[in-house]
Each structure stands twice: as structure tokens, then as C-alpha cells.
Amino acid sequence: QVQLVESGGGLVQAGGSLRLSCAASGRTFGSYAMGWFRQAPGKEREFVAAVSRSAEGTNYADSAKGRFTISRDNAKNTVYLQMNSLKPADTAVYYCAAAKFYIGGLGSRYDYWGQGTQVTVSS
């Protein structure tokens, strides 16, 4: 069992930056690939980024490429999402998730989810 707790969301102006964190419980954090997803009001959940267990591989949605960076610190059981050049379209609840051996965009492949953190980007 892995419990995930996101933090770092908030209100930011367009063009600004935020860094989201996701802290995981348990000793098995390093055995999971980690992903970030988001869901805006009235829209389906969408994939943002993922990182492999040892951070040797990453995957980004087109909307995140060049602006967002996913990273992890296995010693701290934490995964991060650095978001730069934020746009109003990035407004959503952001969720982290854990998966075995998978850094793709299918939410159904992720086994554990956090409760989410709200990111609001004003124009």
C-alpha cells in the first residue's frame, strides 16, 4: 500500500511558476514509477508527466513539454512537478499517482492516487 499526499498548489498569475510535491508513505517508493495528472472542471482527467523508478526515463504530455519538469528524490520519497510559464489553461486539480513499470498516460495503469492539489492560474 502506498499513500500519496500532494502539496504546493495555489493561485498564480499567468507566466508564473509553481512546484508541486507529492510525498509517499512506505518503503517501496523507489519501486514505483510516478506520474502527474490533472483534471479541470468539466473535463476528463489528463496525463501531464511521469518518471521511471530511478528517474532514468521521463514522459510528458505535449501540453507540458518545455514548460514542466518532473523529478523525484527517492531518499525523500517525493516526486516533484516544476511548472513554469503557467497559463490559465493549466488551471486544474493536480494528482500524483504510482504505477509499477509504467510511465505512460493511461490512468488505469496507475495503482495509487493522491487526493489532489488545486492549481489556479489567473490571466
Coordinates of C-alpha atoms in Angstrom, one line a residue:
Q1 CA 0.0 0.0 0.0
V2 CA 1.3 3.5 -0.9
Q3 CA -0.3 6.7 0.3
L4 CA 0.3 9.8 -1.6
V5 CA -0.1 13.4 -0.4
E6 CA 0.2 16.3 -2.8
S7 CA 1.1 19.9 -1.9
G8 CA 2.3 23.1 -3.4
G9 CA -0.8 24.2 -5.3
G10 CA -2.1 27.7 -5.2
L11 CA -3.1 30.8 -7.1
V12 CA -0.5 32.2 -9.5
Q13 CA -0.6 34.7 -12.4
A14 CA -0.1 33.7 -15.9
G15 CA 3.6 33.4 -16.7
G16 CA 4.4 32.4 -13.1
S17 CA 5.7 29.2 -11.7
L18 CA 4.8 26.6 -9.1
R19 CA 6.4 23.5 -7.8
L20 CA 4.2 20.7 -6.8
S21 CA 5.3 18.0 -4.4
C22 CA 3.9 14.5 -3.7
A23 CA 5.1 12.7 -0.6
A24 CA 4.7 9.0 -0.5
S25 CA 4.5 6.7 2.6
G26 CA 6.1 3.4 2.9
R27 CA 9.5 1.9 2.0
T28 CA 8.6 0.9 -1.5
F29 CA 8.5 4.3 -3.2
G30 CA 11.6 3.5 -5.3
S31 CA 9.9 0.5 -6.8
Y32 CA 7.1 2.7 -8.4
A33 CA 7.1 4.9 -11.4
M34 CA 5.3 8.1 -10.6
G35 CA 3.0 10.3 -12.6
W36 CA 1.2 13.5 -12.5
F37 CA -2.3 14.0 -13.9
R38 CA -4.7 16.9 -13.8
Q39 CA -8.4 17.5 -14.1
A40 CA -10.1 20.7 -14.9
P41 CA -13.7 21.4 -14.1
G42 CA -16.0 19.7 -16.6
K43 CA -13.1 18.0 -18.3
E44 CA -11.7 14.5 -18.2
R45 CA -8.5 13.7 -16.3
E46 CA -5.5 14.1 -18.4
F47 CA -1.9 12.9 -18.2
V48 CA 0.8 15.5 -17.5
A49 CA 4.1 13.8 -16.9
A50 CA 5.7 10.6 -15.5
V51 CA 9.1 9.5 -14.3
S52 CA 10.5 6.0 -14.0
R53 CA 11.6 4.4 -10.8
S54 CA 15.2 5.5 -10.9
A55 CA 14.4 8.7 -12.9
E56 CA 16.3 7.4 -15.9
G57 CA 13.2 7.9 -18.0
T58 CA 10.5 10.6 -18.3
N59 CA 7.4 11.1 -20.3
Y60 CA 5.5 14.3 -20.9
A61 CA 2.2 15.3 -22.5
D62 CA 2.6 17.7 -25.4
S63 CA 1.0 20.5 -23.2
A64 CA 3.7 20.1 -20.6
K65 CA 6.8 19.7 -22.8
G66 CA 9.2 22.6 -22.5
R67 CA 7.4 24.1 -19.5
F68 CA 7.1 21.4 -16.9
T69 CA 9.7 19.2 -15.4
I70 CA 9.1 16.1 -13.4
S71 CA 11.7 14.8 -10.9
R72 CA 12.0 12.6 -7.9
D73 CA 14.0 12.1 -4.8
N74 CA 13.9 8.5 -3.7
A75 CA 15.7 9.3 -0.4
K76 CA 12.8 11.7 0.5
N77 CA 10.0 9.5 -1.0
T78 CA 8.9 12.6 -3.0
V79 CA 8.1 13.4 -6.6
Y80 CA 8.0 16.9 -7.9
L81 CA 6.5 18.8 -10.8
Q82 CA 8.1 22.1 -11.6
M83 CA 5.7 24.2 -13.6
N84 CA 6.9 27.3 -15.4
S85 CA 5.3 29.7 -17.8
L86 CA 1.9 28.8 -16.5
K87 CA -1.2 29.5 -18.5
P88 CA -4.9 29.8 -17.5
A89 CA -5.4 26.6 -19.3
D90 CA -3.2 24.9 -16.7
T91 CA -5.9 25.5 -14.1
A92 CA -6.9 22.2 -12.6
V93 CA -6.6 19.8 -9.7
Y94 CA -3.3 18.0 -10.0
Y95 CA -2.9 14.5 -8.8
C96 CA 0.1 12.3 -8.4
A97 CA -0.1 8.6 -8.9
A98 CA 2.1 5.5 -8.6
A99 CA 2.4 2.6 -11.1
K100 CA 4.5 -0.5 -11.5
F101 CA 6.8 -0.4 -14.5
Y102 CA 4.8 2.2 -16.4
I103 CA 5.3 5.8 -17.3
G104 CA 2.6 6.2 -19.9
G105 CA -0.5 8.2 -19.9
L106 CA -3.2 5.7 -19.1
G107 CA -4.7 6.5 -15.7
S108 CA -6.0 2.9 -15.4
R109 CA -2.4 1.6 -15.2
Y110 CA -1.7 3.6 -12.0
D111 CA -2.4 1.8 -8.8
Y112 CA -2.4 4.5 -6.2
W113 CA -3.6 8.1 -6.3
G114 CA -3.3 11.1 -4.1
Q115 CA -6.2 13.5 -3.2
G116 CA -5.0 16.3 -5.4
T117 CA -3.9 19.9 -5.1
Q118 CA -5.6 22.8 -6.7
V119 CA -3.7 25.0 -9.2
T120 CA -5.3 28.2 -10.4
V121 CA -3.7 30.4 -13.0
S122 CA -5.2 33.9 -13.4
S123 CA -4.9 35.8 -16.6

